């Protein structure tokens, strides 16, 4: 039994650590982040070449099932994986961490809608934590953006007034609180990624009275089976004939 684990998240790394070396698991990373945190076991880095490329890769490498533990906003690879596995009749599950509650936040369907919201509310100092790909939606704003990313965005996508903070989580509440106070942040724009790793920024925003604009998750492909924890993913795998007993670690 050979498992492809579509990864790049903390949950994917935790699952790989649970599986390896008892299960023949290959973790796949997109390769967009330099010097990524690597999971246990074999790793491949890079794209597959669309749905057809992924379907071919699964066949050539004798993959028996796929666990999709990519970021909740990695909609393209999830759509490709769901379609490829359906075509091949291959077991497929999405490990999706629970979303954050949207109580006391302003929700937006996209980066573009979030940009309209902050303009409508006339926020002048904004903490932007949507990742480098979402920065361009705010390029025409006159507000000051504190932009936290792992790697710098392309210069032409940046707002006129900005400060770059290059860092990688997890983040502590005390540091998030201090950052928002230092820059006198009025509003924070974030994706509804869920999970404990970046929860402190929401707690700090609530303590400081900072408005939160939260971009909603893309919908999963219809009919896809999901689990919300690493333990549940292990249970899903062990129910497949041929998967060995996975010890508790």
mmCIF file of C-alpha atoms in Angstrom:
data_model
loop_
_atom_site.group_PDB
_atom_site.id
_atom_site.type_symbol
_atom_site.label_atom_id
_atom_site.label_comp_id
_atom_site.label_asym_id
_atom_site.label_seq_id
_atom_site.Cartn_x
_atom_site.Cartn_y
_atom_site.Cartn_z
ATOM 1 C CA UNK A 1 0.000 0.000 0.000
ATOM 2 C CA UNK A 2 1.540 3.300 -1.121
ATOM 3 C CA UNK A 3 0.094 6.617 0.039
ATOM 4 C CA UNK A 4 0.533 10.051 -1.532
ATOM 5 C CA UNK A 5 0.292 12.754 1.137
ATOM 6 C CA UNK A 6 -0.321 16.192 -0.347
ATOM 7 C CA UNK A 7 1.264 18.368 2.299
ATOM 8 C CA UNK A 8 2.781 21.670 3.274
ATOM 9 C CA UNK A 9 0.820 22.098 6.510
ATOM 10 C CA UNK A 10 1.518 21.297 10.140
ATOM 11 C CA UNK A 11 -1.167 18.606 9.980
ATOM 12 C CA UNK A 12 0.539 16.997 6.982
ATOM 13 C CA UNK A 13 3.857 16.873 8.823
ATOM 14 C CA UNK A 14 2.187 15.391 11.893
ATOM 15 C CA UNK A 15 0.479 12.746 9.761
ATOM 16 C CA UNK A 16 3.715 11.875 7.956
ATOM 17 C CA UNK A 17 5.393 11.408 11.329
ATOM 18 C CA UNK A 18 2.595 9.046 12.367
ATOM 19 C CA UNK A 19 2.836 6.992 9.175
ATOM 20 C CA UNK A 20 6.551 6.765 8.457
ATOM 21 C CA UNK A 21 8.234 4.256 8.371
ATOM 22 C CA UNK A 22 5.364 1.800 8.931
ATOM 23 C CA UNK A 23 3.481 2.980 5.830
ATOM 24 C CA UNK A 24 4.979 3.591 2.380
ATOM 25 C CA UNK A 25 4.132 7.301 2.242
ATOM 26 C CA UNK A 26 5.392 9.985 -0.142
ATOM 27 C CA UNK A 27 4.809 13.608 0.864
ATOM 28 C CA UNK A 28 4.382 16.188 -1.882
ATOM 29 C CA UNK A 29 5.123 19.904 -1.424
ATOM 30 C CA UNK A 30 4.228 22.604 -3.925
ATOM 31 C CA UNK A 31 7.671 24.221 -3.740
ATOM 32 C CA UNK A 32 6.473 27.802 -3.448
ATOM 33 C CA UNK A 33 8.218 28.414 -0.117
ATOM 34 C CA UNK A 34 12.038 28.383 0.067
ATOM 35 C CA UNK A 35 13.557 26.132 2.720
ATOM 36 C CA UNK A 36 10.236 24.490 3.681
ATOM 37 C CA UNK A 37 9.765 22.490 6.865
ATOM 38 C CA UNK A 38 10.186 18.913 5.648
ATOM 39 C CA UNK A 39 8.073 15.988 6.862
ATOM 40 C CA UNK A 40 9.338 12.564 7.842
ATOM 41 C CA UNK A 41 9.975 10.140 5.005
ATOM 42 C CA UNK A 42 10.359 10.581 1.237
ATOM 43 C CA UNK A 43 9.439 13.996 -0.201
ATOM 44 C CA UNK A 44 8.804 15.278 -3.716
ATOM 45 C CA UNK A 45 8.692 19.010 -4.448
ATOM 46 C CA UNK A 46 6.930 20.727 -7.345
ATOM 47 C CA UNK A 47 3.725 20.624 -9.343
ATOM 48 C CA UNK A 48 2.236 17.714 -11.255
ATOM 49 C CA UNK A 49 1.166 19.480 -14.441
ATOM 50 C CA UNK A 50 -2.546 19.780 -13.801
ATOM 51 C CA UNK A 51 -5.129 17.066 -13.284
ATOM 52 C CA UNK A 52 -3.898 14.935 -16.169
ATOM 53 C CA UNK A 53 -0.309 15.181 -14.946
ATOM 54 C CA UNK A 54 -1.334 14.169 -11.434
ATOM 55 C CA UNK A 55 -3.398 11.248 -12.730
ATOM 56 C CA UNK A 56 -0.390 10.046 -14.734
ATOM 57 C CA UNK A 57 1.941 10.453 -11.737
ATOM 58 C CA UNK A 58 -0.388 8.458 -9.490
ATOM 59 C CA UNK A 59 -0.494 5.637 -12.028
ATOM 60 C CA UNK A 60 3.222 5.542 -12.796
ATOM 61 C CA UNK A 61 4.184 5.567 -9.119
ATOM 62 C CA UNK A 62 1.685 2.867 -8.112
ATOM 63 C CA UNK A 63 -0.163 5.055 -5.599
ATOM 64 C CA UNK A 64 -3.064 3.305 -3.869
ATOM 65 C CA UNK A 65 -4.686 6.228 -2.033
ATOM 66 C CA UNK A 66 -4.304 9.980 -1.502
ATOM 67 C CA UNK A 67 -4.575 12.099 1.627
ATOM 68 C CA UNK A 68 -4.929 15.784 0.802
ATOM 69 C CA UNK A 69 -3.577 17.781 3.746
ATOM 70 C CA UNK A 70 -2.841 20.950 1.793
ATOM 71 C CA UNK A 71 -3.711 24.450 2.983
ATOM 72 C CA UNK A 72 -7.476 25.137 3.085
ATOM 73 C CA UNK A 73 -6.971 27.765 0.360
ATOM 74 C CA UNK A 74 -5.025 25.468 -1.987
ATOM 75 C CA UNK A 75 -8.150 25.036 -4.079
ATOM 76 C CA UNK A 76 -6.472 24.161 -7.381
ATOM 77 C CA UNK A 77 -4.507 21.116 -6.220
ATOM 78 C CA UNK A 78 -7.510 19.896 -4.233
ATOM 79 C CA UNK A 79 -9.742 20.139 -7.302
ATOM 80 C CA UNK A 80 -7.157 18.307 -9.406
ATOM 81 C CA UNK A 81 -6.627 15.597 -6.794
ATOM 82 C CA UNK A 82 -10.339 15.009 -6.295
ATOM 83 C CA UNK A 83 -10.933 14.710 -10.029
ATOM 84 C CA UNK A 84 -7.887 12.503 -10.660
ATOM 85 C CA UNK A 85 -8.753 10.107 -7.844
ATOM 86 C CA UNK A 86 -12.384 9.933 -8.940
ATOM 87 C CA UNK A 87 -11.291 9.069 -12.479
ATOM 88 C CA UNK A 88 -8.968 6.342 -11.179
ATOM 89 C CA UNK A 89 -11.397 5.020 -8.560
ATOM 90 C CA UNK A 90 -8.744 5.726 -5.937
ATOM 91 C CA UNK A 91 -9.548 6.373 -2.246
ATOM 92 C CA UNK A 92 -9.156 10.088 -1.489
ATOM 93 C CA UNK A 93 -9.737 12.135 1.641
ATOM 94 C CA UNK A 94 -9.182 15.779 2.574
ATOM 95 C CA UNK A 95 -7.656 16.475 5.972
ATOM 96 C CA UNK A 96 -9.091 19.930 6.637
ATOM 97 C CA UNK A 97 -8.473 21.650 9.947
ATOM 98 C CA UNK A 98 -11.609 23.239 11.466
ATOM 99 C CA UNK A 99 -12.281 26.789 10.340
ATOM 100 C CA UNK A 100 -12.240 29.677 12.791
ATOM 101 C CA UNK A 101 -15.528 31.056 13.985
ATOM 102 C CA UNK A 102 -16.672 34.131 12.082
ATOM 103 C CA UNK A 103 -18.340 35.678 15.114
ATOM 104 C CA UNK A 104 -17.406 39.353 15.538
ATOM 105 C CA UNK A 105 -15.521 39.501 12.233
ATOM 106 C CA UNK A 106 -16.334 40.939 8.808
ATOM 107 C CA UNK A 107 -16.348 38.171 6.200
ATOM 108 C CA UNK A 108 -15.243 38.585 2.596
ATOM 109 C CA UNK A 109 -15.435 36.149 -0.305
ATOM 110 C CA UNK A 110 -12.101 37.206 -1.822
ATOM 111 C CA UNK A 111 -9.115 39.511 -1.531
ATOM 112 C CA UNK A 112 -10.820 41.923 -3.902
ATOM 113 C CA UNK A 113 -13.902 42.090 -1.694
ATOM 114 C CA UNK A 114 -11.701 42.569 1.379
ATOM 115 C CA UNK A 115 -10.040 45.533 -0.348
ATOM 116 C CA UNK A 116 -13.441 47.125 -0.934
ATOM 117 C CA UNK A 117 -14.394 46.556 2.701
ATOM 118 C CA UNK A 118 -11.310 48.277 4.129
ATOM 119 C CA UNK A 119 -11.775 51.180 1.705
ATOM 120 C CA UNK A 120 -15.432 51.540 2.698
ATOM 121 C CA UNK A 121 -14.524 51.632 6.388
ATOM 122 C CA UNK A 122 -11.638 54.042 5.776
ATOM 123 C CA UNK A 123 -9.119 51.977 7.742
ATOM 124 C CA UNK A 124 -5.749 53.688 7.460
ATOM 125 C CA UNK A 125 -3.398 51.177 9.150
ATOM 126 C CA UNK A 126 -3.906 47.554 8.158
ATOM 127 C CA UNK A 127 -2.201 44.304 9.124
ATOM 128 C CA UNK A 128 -2.286 42.071 6.020
ATOM 129 C CA UNK A 129 -1.677 38.348 6.580
ATOM 130 C CA UNK A 130 -3.183 36.769 3.473
ATOM 131 C CA UNK A 131 0.110 35.667 1.910
ATOM 132 C CA UNK A 132 2.085 37.096 -0.976
ATOM 133 C CA UNK A 133 -0.399 36.042 -3.672
ATOM 134 C CA UNK A 134 -3.148 38.226 -2.216
ATOM 135 C CA UNK A 135 -1.195 41.458 -1.904
ATOM 136 C CA UNK A 136 -1.947 42.837 -5.370
ATOM 137 C CA UNK A 137 -5.646 43.307 -4.529
ATOM 138 C CA UNK A 138 -4.614 46.176 -2.220
ATOM 139 C CA UNK A 139 -2.071 47.846 -4.521
ATOM 140 C CA UNK A 140 -4.253 50.901 -5.191
ATOM 141 C CA UNK A 141 -5.044 51.640 -1.560
ATOM 142 C CA UNK A 142 -3.704 54.739 0.218
ATOM 143 C CA UNK A 143 -3.678 52.982 3.608
ATOM 144 C CA UNK A 144 -0.483 51.855 5.335
ATOM 145 C CA UNK A 145 -0.192 48.070 5.119
ATOM 146 C CA UNK A 146 1.910 45.990 7.489
ATOM 147 C CA UNK A 147 2.403 42.924 5.281
ATOM 148 C CA UNK A 148 3.601 39.694 6.883
ATOM 149 C CA UNK A 149 4.856 37.071 4.436
ATOM 150 C CA UNK A 150 7.429 34.293 4.283
ATOM 151 C CA UNK A 151 8.918 35.571 1.016
ATOM 152 C CA UNK A 152 8.616 39.126 -0.376
ATOM 153 C CA UNK A 153 5.881 39.791 -2.960
ATOM 154 C CA UNK A 154 6.751 41.171 -6.372
ATOM 155 C CA UNK A 155 7.438 44.927 -5.998
ATOM 156 C CA UNK A 156 4.771 45.923 -8.523
ATOM 157 C CA UNK A 157 2.066 44.195 -6.451
ATOM 158 C CA UNK A 158 2.758 46.155 -3.256
ATOM 159 C CA UNK A 159 0.639 49.063 -1.984
ATOM 160 C CA UNK A 160 2.330 52.462 -2.136
ATOM 161 C CA UNK A 161 2.596 52.638 1.651
ATOM 162 C CA UNK A 162 3.720 49.410 3.237
ATOM 163 C CA UNK A 163 6.049 47.737 5.727
ATOM 164 C CA UNK A 164 7.192 44.181 5.080
ATOM 165 C CA UNK A 165 7.532 41.733 7.964
ATOM 166 C CA UNK A 166 9.283 38.575 6.776
ATOM 167 C CA UNK A 167 8.620 35.691 9.148
ATOM 168 C CA UNK A 168 7.154 32.225 9.476
ATOM 169 C CA UNK A 169 4.838 30.930 12.230
ATOM 170 C CA UNK A 170 3.917 29.697 14.702
ATOM 171 C CA UNK A 171 3.348 33.025 16.442
ATOM 172 C CA UNK A 172 2.975 33.896 20.111
ATOM 173 C CA UNK A 173 0.171 36.038 21.463
ATOM 174 C CA UNK A 174 2.628 38.448 23.106
ATOM 175 C CA UNK A 175 4.424 39.065 19.816
ATOM 176 C CA UNK A 176 1.211 39.556 17.855
ATOM 177 C CA UNK A 177 -0.065 41.991 20.454
ATOM 178 C CA UNK A 178 3.211 43.946 20.401
ATOM 179 C CA UNK A 179 3.303 44.110 16.592
ATOM 180 C CA UNK A 180 -0.232 45.467 16.329
ATOM 181 C CA UNK A 181 0.442 48.027 19.030
ATOM 182 C CA UNK A 182 3.726 49.115 17.461
ATOM 183 C CA UNK A 183 2.095 49.840 14.099
ATOM 184 C CA UNK A 184 -1.168 51.117 15.634
ATOM 185 C CA UNK A 185 -3.136 48.671 13.523
ATOM 186 C CA UNK A 186 -6.823 49.475 12.992
ATOM 187 C CA UNK A 187 -7.814 46.422 10.971
ATOM 188 C CA UNK A 188 -6.397 43.000 10.154
ATOM 189 C CA UNK A 189 -7.089 41.098 6.950
ATOM 190 C CA UNK A 190 -6.600 37.342 7.138
ATOM 191 C CA UNK A 191 -7.735 34.128 5.534
ATOM 192 C CA UNK A 192 -9.909 31.707 7.476
ATOM 193 C CA UNK A 193 -7.083 29.195 7.651
ATOM 194 C CA UNK A 194 -8.102 27.804 11.030
ATOM 195 C CA UNK A 195 -5.754 26.003 13.368
ATOM 196 C CA UNK A 196 -3.826 26.905 16.497
ATOM 197 C CA UNK A 197 -0.604 28.033 14.802
ATOM 198 C CA UNK A 198 -1.941 31.475 13.852
ATOM 199 C CA UNK A 199 -4.848 31.777 16.307
ATOM 200 C CA UNK A 200 -2.849 34.239 18.501
ATOM 201 C CA UNK A 201 -3.273 37.036 15.951
ATOM 202 C CA UNK A 202 -7.051 36.790 16.333
ATOM 203 C CA UNK A 203 -6.759 36.817 20.121
ATOM 204 C CA UNK A 204 -4.470 39.847 20.020
ATOM 205 C CA UNK A 205 -6.780 41.684 17.613
ATOM 206 C CA UNK A 206 -9.735 41.040 19.915
ATOM 207 C CA UNK A 207 -7.787 42.332 22.932
ATOM 208 C CA UNK A 208 -6.783 45.514 21.115
ATOM 209 C CA UNK A 209 -10.153 46.182 19.494
ATOM 210 C CA UNK A 210 -8.694 45.677 16.001
ATOM 211 C CA UNK A 211 -11.329 44.978 13.345
ATOM 212 C CA UNK A 212 -10.895 41.647 11.542
ATOM 213 C CA UNK A 213 -11.750 41.112 7.882
ATOM 214 C CA UNK A 214 -11.691 37.362 7.249
ATOM 215 C CA UNK A 215 -11.625 35.855 3.778
ATOM 216 C CA UNK A 216 -13.830 32.774 3.574
ATOM 217 C CA UNK A 217 -12.506 29.411 2.481
ATOM 218 C CA UNK A 218 -13.106 28.147 -1.047
ATOM 219 C CA UNK A 219 -15.626 25.339 -1.281
ATOM 220 C CA UNK A 220 -14.383 21.778 -1.527
ATOM 221 C CA UNK A 221 -15.290 19.706 -4.602
ATOM 222 C CA UNK A 222 -18.713 18.108 -4.330
ATOM 223 C CA UNK A 223 -18.848 14.707 -2.678
ATOM 224 C CA UNK A 224 -15.325 14.791 -1.258
ATOM 225 C CA UNK A 225 -14.835 12.939 2.022
ATOM 226 C CA UNK A 226 -13.210 15.004 4.760
ATOM 227 C CA UNK A 227 -11.646 14.472 8.170
ATOM 228 C CA UNK A 228 -10.662 17.203 10.597
ATOM 229 C CA UNK A 229 -7.823 15.682 12.634
ATOM 230 C CA UNK A 230 -4.670 13.661 12.136
ATOM 231 C CA UNK A 231 -6.149 10.842 14.243
ATOM 232 C CA UNK A 232 -9.207 10.733 11.994
ATOM 233 C CA UNK A 233 -6.957 10.570 8.922
ATOM 234 C CA UNK A 234 -5.106 7.617 10.467
ATOM 235 C CA UNK A 235 -8.435 5.889 11.142
ATOM 236 C CA UNK A 236 -9.485 6.495 7.523
ATOM 237 C CA UNK A 237 -6.263 4.965 6.258
ATOM 238 C CA UNK A 238 -6.363 1.912 8.511
ATOM 239 C CA UNK A 239 -9.848 1.102 7.230
ATOM 240 C CA UNK A 240 -8.368 0.555 3.749
ATOM 241 C CA UNK A 241 -7.421 -3.090 3.077
ATOM 242 C CA UNK A 242 -3.665 -3.494 2.893
ATOM 243 C CA UNK A 243 -2.731 -0.641 5.212
ATOM 244 C CA UNK A 244 -0.697 -1.974 8.140
ATOM 245 C CA UNK A 245 -1.457 -1.228 11.765
ATOM 246 C CA UNK A 246 -0.177 2.265 12.513
ATOM 247 C CA UNK A 247 1.339 2.477 15.996
ATOM 248 C CA UNK A 248 0.450 5.299 18.350
ATOM 249 C CA UNK A 249 3.340 7.747 18.681
#
